[in-house]
Coordinates of N, CA and C in Angstrom, one line a residue:
Chain A
X83 N -14.4 6.8 -0.1 CA -14.1 5.8 0.7 C -13.4 6.4 2.0
X84 N -13.8 5.9 3.2 CA -13.2 6.3 4.4 C -12.1 5.4 4.9
X85 N -11.1 5.9 5.3 CA -9.9 5.1 6.1 C -10.6 4.0 7.1
X86 N -9.9 2.8 6.9 CA -10.2 1.7 8.0 C -9.8 2.4 9.4
X87 N -10.3 2.3 10.4 CA -10.2 2.7 11.8 C -9.2 1.8 12.6
X88 N -8.1 2.4 13.1 CA -7.2 1.5 13.8 C -6.7 2.5 15.0
X89 N -6.3 1.8 16.1 CA -5.8 2.6 17.0 C -4.4 3.3 16.8
X90 N -4.3 4.7 17.4 CA -3.2 5.3 17.1 C -1.7 4.9 17.5
X91 N -2.0 4.0 18.6 CA -0.6 3.4 19.1 C -1.0 2.3 20.2
X92 N -0.1 1.4 20.2 CA -0.4 0.3 21.0 C 1.2 -0.1 21.6
X93 N 1.3 -0.4 22.9 CA 2.7 -0.6 23.4 C 2.8 -2.1 24.1
X94 N 3.7 -2.4 24.2 CA 4.1 -3.9 25.1 C 5.4 -4.0 25.4
X95 N 5.7 -4.7 26.1 CA 7.0 -5.2 26.8 C 7.4 -6.3 25.9
X96 N 9.1 -6.6 26.0 CA 9.5 -7.6 25.2 C 8.9 -8.9 25.7
X97 N 8.5 -9.7 24.6 CA 7.9 -11.1 25.0 C 6.5 -11.1 25.2
X98 N 5.7 -9.9 25.2 CA 4.3 -10.1 25.5 C 3.7 -10.0 24.1
X99 N 2.5 -10.0 24.1 CA 1.8 -10.3 22.9 C 0.8 -8.9 22.8
X100 N 0.7 -8.4 21.4 CA -0.3 -7.2 21.4 C -1.0 -7.4 20.2
X101 N -2.3 -6.8 20.3 CA -3.3 -7.1 19.2 C -3.7 -5.6 18.6
X102 N -3.5 -5.3 17.3 CA -3.9 -4.2 16.5 C -5.3 -4.4 15.8
X103 N -6.5 -3.7 16.2 CA -7.5 -3.8 15.4 C -7.6 -3.0 14.3
X104 N -8.6 -3.2 13.5 CA -8.8 -2.5 12.0 C -10.1 -2.6 11.6
X105 N -11.1 -1.5 11.8 CA -12.5 -1.6 11.8 C -12.8 -0.9 10.4
X106 N -13.6 -1.5 10.0 CA -14.2 -1.0 8.6 C -15.8 -1.3 8.3
X107 N -16.2 -1.6 7.3 CA -17.6 -1.8 7.0 C -17.9 -3.0 6.2
X108 N -19.0 -3.2 5.8 CA -19.6 -4.3 5.1 C -19.1 -4.2 3.7
X109 N -18.8 -3.0 3.2 CA -18.4 -2.8 2.0 C -16.8 -2.9 1.7
X110 N -16.2 -3.2 2.7 CA -14.7 -3.5 2.6 C -14.2 -5.0 3.7
X111 N -14.0 -4.3 5.1 CA -13.4 -5.6 5.7 C -14.2 -6.6 6.1
X112 N -15.7 -6.3 6.1 CA -16.6 -7.4 6.3 C -17.3 -7.9 5.2
X113 N -16.8 -7.4 4.1 CA -17.4 -8.0 2.8 C -16.6 -9.1 2.0
X114 N -15.3 -9.0 2.6 CA -14.1 -9.6 1.7 C -13.2 -10.4 2.7
X115 N -12.5 -11.4 2.2 CA -11.4 -11.8 2.9 C -10.1 -11.5 2.3
X116 N -10.1 -10.2 1.8 CA -9.0 -9.6 1.3 C -8.3 -8.6 2.2
X117 N -8.0 -8.8 3.5 CA -7.5 -7.8 4.3 C -5.9 -8.2 4.3
X118 N -5.0 -7.2 4.3 CA -3.6 -7.5 4.4 C -3.1 -6.5 5.6
X119 N -2.2 -6.6 5.8 CA -1.4 -5.8 7.1 C -0.1 -5.8 6.6
X120 N 0.6 -4.5 6.9 CA 2.1 -3.9 6.3 C 2.5 -3.2 7.7
X121 N 3.9 -3.7 7.5 CA 4.7 -3.1 8.7 C 5.7 -2.0 8.0
X122 N 5.9 -0.8 8.6 CA 6.7 0.2 8.0 C 7.5 0.7 9.1
X123 N 8.8 0.6 8.9 CA 9.8 1.2 9.6 C 10.2 2.7 9.1
X124 N 10.6 3.5 10.1 CA 11.0 5.1 9.5 C 11.9 5.2 8.3
X125 N 11.5 5.8 7.3 CA 12.3 5.9 6.1 C 12.2 4.8 5.2
X126 N 11.3 3.8 5.5 CA 11.4 2.7 4.6 C 10.0 2.4 3.9
X127 N 10.1 1.7 2.8 CA 8.8 1.3 2.2 C 8.0 0.3 3.2
X128 N 6.6 0.3 2.8 CA 5.8 -0.7 3.8 C 6.4 -2.2 3.3
X129 N 6.1 -3.2 4.4 CA 6.5 -4.3 4.2 C 5.1 -5.4 4.0
X130 N 4.6 -6.3 3.3 CA 3.4 -7.0 3.5 C 3.7 -8.0 4.5
X131 N 3.0 -8.2 5.6 CA 3.2 -9.2 6.9 C 2.0 -10.2 6.6
X132 N 0.7 -9.9 6.4 CA -0.2 -10.8 6.3 C -1.1 -10.5 4.9
X133 N -1.6 -11.4 4.3 CA -2.5 -11.1 3.4 C -3.8 -12.3 3.4
X134 N -5.0 -11.9 3.1 CA -6.1 -12.9 3.0 C -6.4 -13.2 4.5
X135 N -6.3 -12.2 5.3 CA -6.9 -11.8 6.6 C -5.7 -12.6 7.6
X136 N -5.3 -14.0 7.1 CA -4.3 -14.5 8.2 C -3.4 -15.5 7.6
X137 N -2.9 -15.1 6.1 CA -1.9 -15.9 5.5 C -0.5 -15.0 5.8
X138 N 0.6 -15.7 6.0 CA 1.8 -15.0 6.0 C 2.8 -15.1 4.5
X139 N 3.3 -14.3 4.1 CA 4.2 -14.4 3.1 C 5.5 -15.2 3.7
X140 N 6.1 -15.9 2.8 CA 7.1 -16.4 3.0 C 8.3 -15.5 3.5
X141 N 9.0 -16.0 4.7 CA 9.9 -15.1 5.3 C 9.4 -14.3 6.6
X142 N 8.1 -14.2 6.6 CA 7.5 -13.5 7.5 C 7.4 -14.4 9.0
X143 N 7.9 -13.7 10.1 CA 7.9 -14.7 11.2 C 6.2 -15.1 11.8
X144 N 6.4 -16.3 12.3 CA 5.0 -16.9 12.7 C 4.5 -16.2 13.9
X145 N 5.3 -15.5 14.5 CA 5.0 -14.5 15.5 C 3.8 -13.5 15.3
X146 N 3.9 -13.1 14.0 CA 2.6 -12.3 13.3 C 1.3 -13.1 13.1
X147 N 0.4 -13.0 13.3 CA -0.9 -13.6 13.0 C -2.2 -12.7 12.7
X148 N -3.0 -13.0 12.0 CA -4.1 -12.3 11.6 C -5.4 -13.1 11.7
X149 N -6.5 -12.2 11.9 CA -7.8 -12.6 12.2 C -9.2 -11.8 11.9
X150 N -10.2 -12.2 11.6 CA -11.3 -11.2 11.2 C -12.5 -11.9 12.1
X151 N -13.3 -10.8 12.5 CA -14.8 -11.1 12.9 C -15.6 -10.0 12.5
X152 N -16.5 -10.4 11.6 CA -17.4 -9.2 11.2 C -16.5 -8.2 10.3
X153 N -16.6 -7.1 10.6 CA -16.0 -5.8 10.0 C -14.8 -5.5 10.5
X154 N -14.3 -6.2 11.6 CA -13.3 -6.0 12.3 C -12.1 -6.7 12.3
X155 N -10.8 -6.5 11.6 CA -9.8 -7.4 11.4 C -8.7 -6.9 12.7
X156 N -8.0 -7.9 12.8 CA -6.9 -7.9 13.8 C -5.3 -8.4 13.5
X157 N -4.5 -7.8 13.9 CA -3.3 -8.2 13.8 C -2.6 -8.6 15.2
X158 N -2.2 -9.7 15.4 CA -1.6 -10.1 16.8 C -0.1 -10.4 16.6
X159 N 0.9 -9.7 17.5 CA 2.1 -9.8 17.4 C 2.5 -10.7 18.8
X160 N 3.0 -11.9 18.6 CA 3.3 -12.3 20.1 C 4.8 -12.6 20.0
X161 N 5.4 -12.7 21.5 CA 6.7 -12.6 21.8 C 7.4 -11.2 21.0
X162 N 6.8 -10.2 21.4 CA 7.1 -8.9 21.1 C 8.7 -8.7 21.2
X163 N 9.3 -8.2 20.1 CA 10.9 -7.9 19.9 C 10.9 -6.6 19.8
X164 N 12.2 -6.2 20.1 CA 12.7 -4.7 19.6 C 12.5 -4.3 18.1
X165 N 12.8 -5.3 17.5 CA 12.6 -5.0 15.8 C 11.2 -5.0 15.4
X166 N 10.0 -5.2 16.3 CA 8.8 -5.1 15.9 C 8.3 -3.8 16.0
X167 N 9.2 -2.8 16.7 CA 8.6 -1.5 16.7 C 8.5 -0.7 15.4
X168 N 7.2 -0.3 15.1 CA 7.1 0.2 13.8 C 5.8 0.7 13.7
X169 N 5.4 1.3 12.6 CA 4.1 1.6 12.2 C 3.3 0.3 11.3
X170 N 2.1 0.3 11.7 CA 1.4 -1.0 11.1 C 0.1 -0.5 10.4
X171 N -0.2 -0.8 9.2 CA -1.3 -0.4 8.5 C -1.9 -1.7 8.1
X172 N -3.4 -1.6 7.9 CA -4.1 -2.6 7.4 C -4.7 -2.1 6.1
X173 N -5.2 -3.0 5.4 CA -5.9 -2.5 4.1 C -6.7 -3.8 3.6
X174 N -7.7 -3.1 2.8 CA -8.9 -4.2 2.5 C -9.0 -3.6 1.0
X175 N -9.4 -4.7 0.4 CA -10.3 -4.6 -1.1 C -11.7 -4.2 -0.8
X176 N -12.3 -3.4 -1.6 CA -13.7 -2.8 -1.4 C -14.6 -3.1 -2.5
X177 N -15.7 -2.8 -2.0 CA -17.0 -3.0 -3.2 C -16.9 -2.5 -4.3
X178 N -16.1 -1.3 -4.5 CA -16.0 -0.7 -5.8 C -14.7 -0.7 -6.3
X179 N -14.2 -1.9 -6.1 CA -13.2 -2.5 -6.7 C -11.6 -1.5 -6.6
X180 N -11.9 -0.9 -5.3 CA -10.7 -0.1 -4.9 C -10.2 -0.8 -3.7
X181 N -8.8 0.1 -3.1 CA -8.3 -0.6 -1.8 C -8.3 0.7 -1.0
X182 N -8.4 0.3 0.3 CA -8.5 1.4 1.5 C -7.6 0.8 2.6
X183 N -6.8 1.9 2.9 CA -5.9 1.5 4.2 C -6.4 2.0 5.4
X184 N -5.9 1.4 6.4 CA -6.3 1.7 7.9 C -5.3 3.1 8.3
X185 N -5.8 3.8 9.3 CA -5.4 5.0 9.8 C -3.9 4.9 10.5
X186 N -3.5 3.5 10.7 CA -1.9 3.3 11.0 C -2.0 3.2 12.5
X187 N -1.3 2.1 13.1 CA -1.0 2.2 14.4 C 0.7 2.2 14.7
X188 N 1.0 3.0 15.7 CA 2.3 3.1 16.2 C 2.6 1.8 17.1
X189 N 3.4 0.8 17.0 CA 3.8 -0.1 17.9 C 5.1 0.3 18.6
X190 N 4.9 0.5 19.8 CA 6.1 0.9 20.9 C 6.3 -0.2 21.7
X191 N 7.9 -0.8 21.6 CA 8.2 -1.9 22.5 C 8.9 -1.2 23.8
X192 N 8.2 -1.6 25.1 CA 8.7 -0.7 26.0 C 10.1 -1.2 26.5
Chain B
X102 N 14.2 -12.4 -8.7 CA 13.6 -11.3 -7.5 C 13.0 -10.2 -8.4
X103 N 11.8 -9.6 -7.8 CA 11.1 -8.6 -8.3 C 11.6 -7.2 -7.6
X104 N 12.0 -6.2 -8.7 CA 12.4 -4.8 -8.2 C 11.4 -3.9 -9.1
X105 N 11.1 -3.0 -8.2 CA 10.5 -1.8 -8.6 C 11.2 -0.4 -8.6
X106 N 11.4 0.4 -9.4 CA 12.2 1.5 -9.6 C 11.3 2.8 -10.2
X107 N 11.3 3.6 -9.5 CA 10.4 4.7 -9.8 C 11.4 6.1 -9.7
X108 N 10.8 6.8 -10.6 CA 11.4 8.2 -10.9 C 10.7 9.3 -11.4
X109 N 11.0 10.5 -11.4 CA 10.1 11.6 -11.7 C 10.3 12.8 -10.8
X110 N 9.7 13.9 -11.3 CA 10.1 15.0 -11.0 C 9.8 15.2 -9.4
X111 N 10.8 15.9 -8.6 CA 10.4 15.9 -7.0 C 10.0 17.1 -6.5
X112 N 9.7 18.2 -7.2 CA 9.3 19.5 -6.8 C 8.6 20.0 -8.0
X113 N 7.5 20.5 -7.6 CA 6.4 21.2 -8.5 C 5.8 22.3 -7.9
X114 N 5.4 22.9 -8.7 CA 4.6 24.3 -8.5 C 3.1 23.8 -8.3
X115 N 2.3 25.0 -7.5 CA 1.0 24.6 -7.5 C 0.3 24.5 -9.0
X116 N -0.8 23.8 -9.3 CA -1.4 23.7 -10.6 C -0.6 23.0 -11.7
X117 N 0.5 22.7 -11.3 CA 1.4 21.6 -12.6 C 0.8 20.2 -12.4
X118 N 1.4 19.6 -13.3 CA 0.9 18.1 -13.2 C 2.1 17.3 -12.9
X119 N 1.8 16.2 -11.7 CA 2.8 15.3 -11.1 C 2.8 14.3 -12.1
X120 N 4.1 13.7 -12.3 CA 4.4 12.7 -13.4 C 5.4 11.7 -12.8
X121 N 5.0 10.4 -12.6 CA 6.1 9.5 -12.1 C 5.7 8.2 -13.0
X122 N 7.1 7.5 -13.2 CA 6.9 6.3 -13.7 C 7.8 5.4 -12.9
X123 N 7.3 4.1 -12.9 CA 8.0 2.9 -12.3 C 8.2 1.7 -13.2
X124 N 9.5 1.2 -13.1 CA 9.9 0.2 -14.1 C 10.0 -1.2 -13.2
X125 N 9.5 -2.2 -13.8 CA 9.4 -3.5 -12.9 C 10.5 -4.4 -13.6
X126 N 11.4 -4.7 -12.8 CA 12.4 -6.1 -13.1 C 12.2 -7.4 -12.6
X127 N 11.8 -8.4 -13.2 CA 11.9 -9.5 -12.8 C 10.5 -9.8 -12.8
X128 N 10.0 -11.2 -12.6 CA 8.7 -11.7 -12.4 C 8.0 -11.3 -13.7
X129 N 6.3 -11.7 -13.4 CA 5.8 -11.7 -14.8 C 5.0 -10.1 -14.5
X130 N 5.1 -9.5 -15.6 CA 4.4 -8.1 -15.6 C 2.9 -8.3 -16.0
X131 N 2.5 -9.5 -16.8 CA 1.3 -9.4 -17.3 C 0.4 -10.1 -16.2
X132 N 0.9 -10.8 -15.4 CA -0.3 -11.5 -14.3 C -0.6 -10.9 -13.2
X133 N -0.4 -9.4 -13.2 CA -0.4 -8.8 -12.1 C -1.2 -7.3 -12.3
X134 N -1.9 -6.7 -11.3 CA -2.1 -5.5 -11.4 C -0.8 -4.6 -10.6
X135 N -0.9 -3.1 -11.1 CA 0.5 -2.4 -10.6 C -0.2 -1.1 -10.1
X136 N 0.3 -0.5 -8.8 CA -0.7 0.3 -8.3 C 0.3 1.3 -7.8
X137 N -0.3 2.5 -7.4 CA 0.4 3.5 -6.8 C -0.3 4.0 -5.5
X138 N 0.7 4.4 -4.5 CA 0.1 4.5 -3.0 C 0.9 5.8 -2.5
X139 N 0.5 6.7 -1.9 CA 1.1 7.8 -1.5 C 0.9 7.8 0.0
X140 N 1.7 8.9 0.5 CA 2.1 9.0 2.1 C 2.3 10.3 2.4
X141 N 1.4 11.3 2.8 CA 2.0 12.7 3.1 C 3.0 12.6 4.3
X142 N 3.7 13.4 4.3 CA 4.7 13.4 5.5 C 4.2 13.1 6.9
X143 N 4.6 12.3 7.6 CA 4.0 12.2 9.2 C 2.7 11.4 9.1
X144 N 1.9 10.9 7.8 CA 0.6 10.7 7.7 C 0.6 9.2 7.2
X145 N -0.6 8.8 7.1 CA -0.9 7.4 6.7 C -0.8 7.2 5.3
X146 N -1.2 5.9 4.9 CA -1.0 5.7 3.5 C -2.3 5.7 2.8
X147 N -2.4 6.2 1.5 CA -3.5 6.4 0.7 C -3.2 5.7 -0.6
X148 N -4.3 4.8 -0.9 CA -4.4 4.0 -2.3 C -4.7 5.2 -3.4
X149 N -3.9 5.1 -4.6 CA -4.2 5.8 -5.4 C -5.0 5.5 -6.7
X150 N -4.5 4.3 -7.2 CA -5.1 3.6 -8.3 C -4.1 2.5 -8.8
X151 N -4.5 1.8 -9.7 CA -4.3 0.6 -10.2 C -4.2 0.3 -11.6
X152 N -3.4 -0.4 -12.5 CA -3.6 -0.9 -14.0 C -3.0 -2.3 -13.9
X153 N -3.5 -2.8 -15.0 CA -2.9 -3.7 -15.5 C -2.4 -3.8 -16.8
X154 N -1.7 -5.1 -17.4 CA -0.9 -5.3 -18.6 C -1.9 -4.7 -19.9
X155 N -3.3 -4.9 -19.7 CA -4.1 -4.5 -20.8 C -4.6 -3.0 -20.6
X156 N -4.3 -2.4 -19.6 CA -4.6 -0.9 -19.7 C -6.0 -0.9 -18.7
X157 N -6.4 -1.8 -18.0 CA -7.7 -1.7 -17.3 C -7.2 -1.1 -15.8
X158 N -7.9 0.0 -15.6 CA -7.8 0.7 -14.4 C -8.8 0.8 -13.6
X159 N -8.2 1.0 -12.3 CA -9.1 1.5 -11.4 C -8.6 2.4 -10.3
X160 N -9.4 3.4 -9.9 CA -8.9 4.7 -9.3 C -9.6 4.9 -8.1
X161 N -8.9 5.7 -7.0 CA -9.7 6.2 -5.8 C -10.5 7.3 -6.3
X162 N -11.7 7.0 -5.8 CA -12.8 8.2 -6.3 C -12.3 9.6 -6.0
X163 N -11.6 9.9 -4.9 CA -11.4 11.3 -4.5 C -10.3 11.7 -5.3
X164 N -9.6 10.9 -6.2 CA -8.5 11.6 -7.0 C -9.0 11.4 -8.5
X165 N -9.8 10.6 -8.8 CA -10.3 10.2 -10.3 C -10.3 11.2 -11.2
X166 N -10.8 12.6 -10.8 CA -10.9 13.6 -11.9 C -9.7 14.4 -12.0
X167 N -8.6 13.9 -11.6 CA -7.2 14.4 -11.9 C -6.1 13.4 -12.2
X168 N -6.6 12.1 -12.2 CA -5.6 11.3 -12.1 C -5.6 10.3 -13.4
X169 N -4.5 9.9 -14.0 CA -4.3 8.9 -15.2 C -3.3 8.2 -14.8
X170 N -3.4 7.0 -14.9 CA -2.4 6.1 -14.9 C -2.5 5.2 -16.2
X171 N -0.9 5.1 -16.8 CA -1.1 4.0 -18.0 C 0.0 3.2 -17.7
X172 N 0.2 2.3 -18.9 CA 1.0 1.4 -19.0 C 1.8 1.2 -20.3
X173 N 3.2 0.8 -20.2 CA 3.8 0.3 -21.2 C 4.3 -0.7 -21.1
X174 N 3.9 -1.8 -21.9 CA 4.2 -3.0 -21.8 C 5.5 -3.6 -22.4
X175 N 5.8 -2.8 -23.5 CA 7.1 -3.0 -24.2 C 8.2 -2.7 -23.1
X176 N 8.2 -1.9 -22.0 CA 9.2 -1.7 -21.4 C 9.0 -2.0 -19.8
X177 N 7.9 -2.6 -19.4 CA 7.4 -3.4 -18.2 C 7.5 -2.0 -17.2
X178 N 6.7 -0.8 -17.8 CA 6.6 0.4 -17.0 C 5.3 0.5 -16.8
X179 N 4.9 1.4 -15.8 CA 3.7 2.0 -15.6 C 3.9 3.5 -15.1
X180 N 2.8 4.5 -15.4 CA 3.0 5.7 -15.1 C 1.7 6.4 -14.1
X181 N 2.2 7.6 -13.7 CA 1.2 8.1 -12.8 C 1.2 9.6 -13.4
X182 N 0.1 10.1 -13.7 CA -0.1 11.6 -13.8 C -1.3 12.2 -12.9
X183 N -0.9 13.3 -12.0 CA -1.9 13.7 -11.5 C -1.7 15.3 -11.7
X184 N -2.9 15.7 -12.2 CA -3.0 17.4 -12.6 C -3.4 18.2 -11.3
X185 N -3.2 19.4 -11.8 CA -3.6 20.6 -10.9 C -3.3 20.2 -9.4
X186 N -2.0 20.0 -9.1 CA -1.4 19.8 -7.8 C -1.6 20.8 -6.9
X187 N -1.7 20.5 -5.5 CA -1.6 21.6 -4.6 C -0.8 21.0 -3.5
X188 N -0.5 21.8 -2.3 CA 0.4 21.6 -1.3 C -0.1 20.3 -0.8
X189 N -1.3 19.9 -0.7 CA -2.0 18.9 -0.2 C -1.6 17.6 -0.8
X190 N -1.0 17.7 -2.1 CA -0.5 16.4 -2.8 C 0.8 16.0 -2.5
X191 N 1.2 16.7 -1.6 CA 3.0 16.6 -1.2 C 3.1 15.2 -0.4
X192 N 3.9 14.4 -0.9 CA 4.0 13.2 -0.2 C 4.8 12.4 -0.9
X193 N 5.1 11.2 -0.3 CA 6.1 10.1 -0.6 C 5.2 9.2 -1.3
X194 N 5.6 9.1 -2.8 CA 4.9 8.2 -3.6 C 5.7 6.9 -3.8
X195 N 4.7 5.7 -3.6 CA 5.3 4.5 -3.8 C 4.5 3.8 -5.0
X196 N 5.5 2.9 -6.0 CA 4.7 2.0 -6.7 C 4.8 0.8 -5.9
X197 N 3.7 -0.1 -6.5 CA 3.7 -1.5 -5.6 C 3.1 -2.6 -6.7
X198 N 3.3 -3.7 -6.4 CA 2.6 -4.8 -7.4 C 1.6 -5.5 -6.2
X199 N 0.6 -5.6 -7.2 CA -0.6 -6.4 -6.6 C -0.4 -8.0 -6.8
X200 N 0.0 -8.8 -5.6 CA 0.1 -10.1 -5.8 C -0.8 -10.7 -6.4
X201 N -0.4 -11.7 -7.4 CA -1.6 -12.3 -8.2 C -2.4 -13.4 -7.3
X202 N -4.0 -12.9 -7.3 CA -4.6 -13.4 -6.4 C -4.5 -13.4 -4.9
X203 N -3.6 -12.1 -4.4 CA -3.5 -12.0 -3.2 C -4.1 -10.7 -2.8
X204 N -4.6 -9.6 -3.8 CA -5.2 -8.5 -3.4 C -4.6 -7.9 -2.3
X205 N -3.2 -7.9 -2.4 CA -2.6 -7.1 -1.4 C -1.2 -6.9 -2.3
X206 N -0.2 -6.0 -1.6 CA 0.8 -5.4 -2.3 C 1.9 -6.1 -1.6
X207 N 2.5 -7.0 -2.7 CA 3.9 -7.6 -2.3 C 5.1 -7.2 -2.5
X208 N 5.4 -6.5 -3.5 CA 6.6 -5.9 -3.8 C 6.3 -4.4 -3.9
X209 N 7.2 -3.5 -3.4 CA 7.3 -2.2 -3.3 C 8.4 -1.4 -3.9
X210 N 8.2 -0.4 -4.7 CA 9.5 0.6 -4.9 C 10.0 1.3 -3.6
X211 N 10.9 1.9 -4.0 CA 11.7 2.5 -2.7 C 11.1 3.8 -2.5
X212 N 10.1 4.4 -3.1 CA 9.6 5.8 -2.7 C 10.1 6.8 -3.3
X213 N 9.5 7.9 -3.5 CA 9.9 9.4 -3.9 C 9.2 10.4 -3.5
X214 N 9.9 11.4 -3.0 CA 9.1 12.3 -2.2 C 8.9 13.5 -3.3
X215 N 7.7 13.9 -3.5 CA 7.3 14.9 -4.2 C 6.6 16.0 -3.5
X216 N 7.2 17.2 -3.5 CA 6.7 18.4 -2.9 C 6.2 19.4 -3.9
X217 N 4.9 19.8 -3.3 CA 4.4 21.1 -4.3 C 4.6 22.2 -3.5
X218 N 5.2 23.2 -4.1 CA 5.6 24.5 -3.3 C 5.8 25.7 -4.2
X219 N 5.2 26.8 -3.9 CA 5.3 27.9 -4.8 C 6.7 28.6 -4.6

């Protein structure tokens, strides 16, 4: 199974909105609404930010939102804050009952 | 509150078997799948495999031939064994819970760095 494709880096100024894409195939992202997004700060374990494409776990800021069109999912961070600077990974359930992660995106707050 | 605590050998020689165990505290053990994920230094996340309380497993096809994941429901623990390791297996290893009906990883252990070096 190949990793889902994400941009290596995305940047924005405080207060701006940014969007991270996650492109897969009909066997993963395109075939299921089981896309999730994770935030990882340096030296820390990843944290679940979005599940089922667009649902936020309790405690996650509503500045984080998710969507999907075809085989591409997206994570949008609005009102960008310094604390949002981190690595972000998407993940999808697959047709062979496994999971696959994205290549990861480094978000920089300018 | 759910907590996952993992342990195991942090330094291995090539061809040895990597062995890690993850203990789960809090929450329901039987209602979830439990998973292993790794991250080579400076690189992205890779899903390794998962197991439920009945011992049903799903493995990453690229690791399947070297991989065994097992469960001990009496201790609320699950374990990972990866045989014939090489330097390419050097990574931070995480255990995590698959959220019930979430198909995503909602609780993570702290991670353990496993280094393979001669």
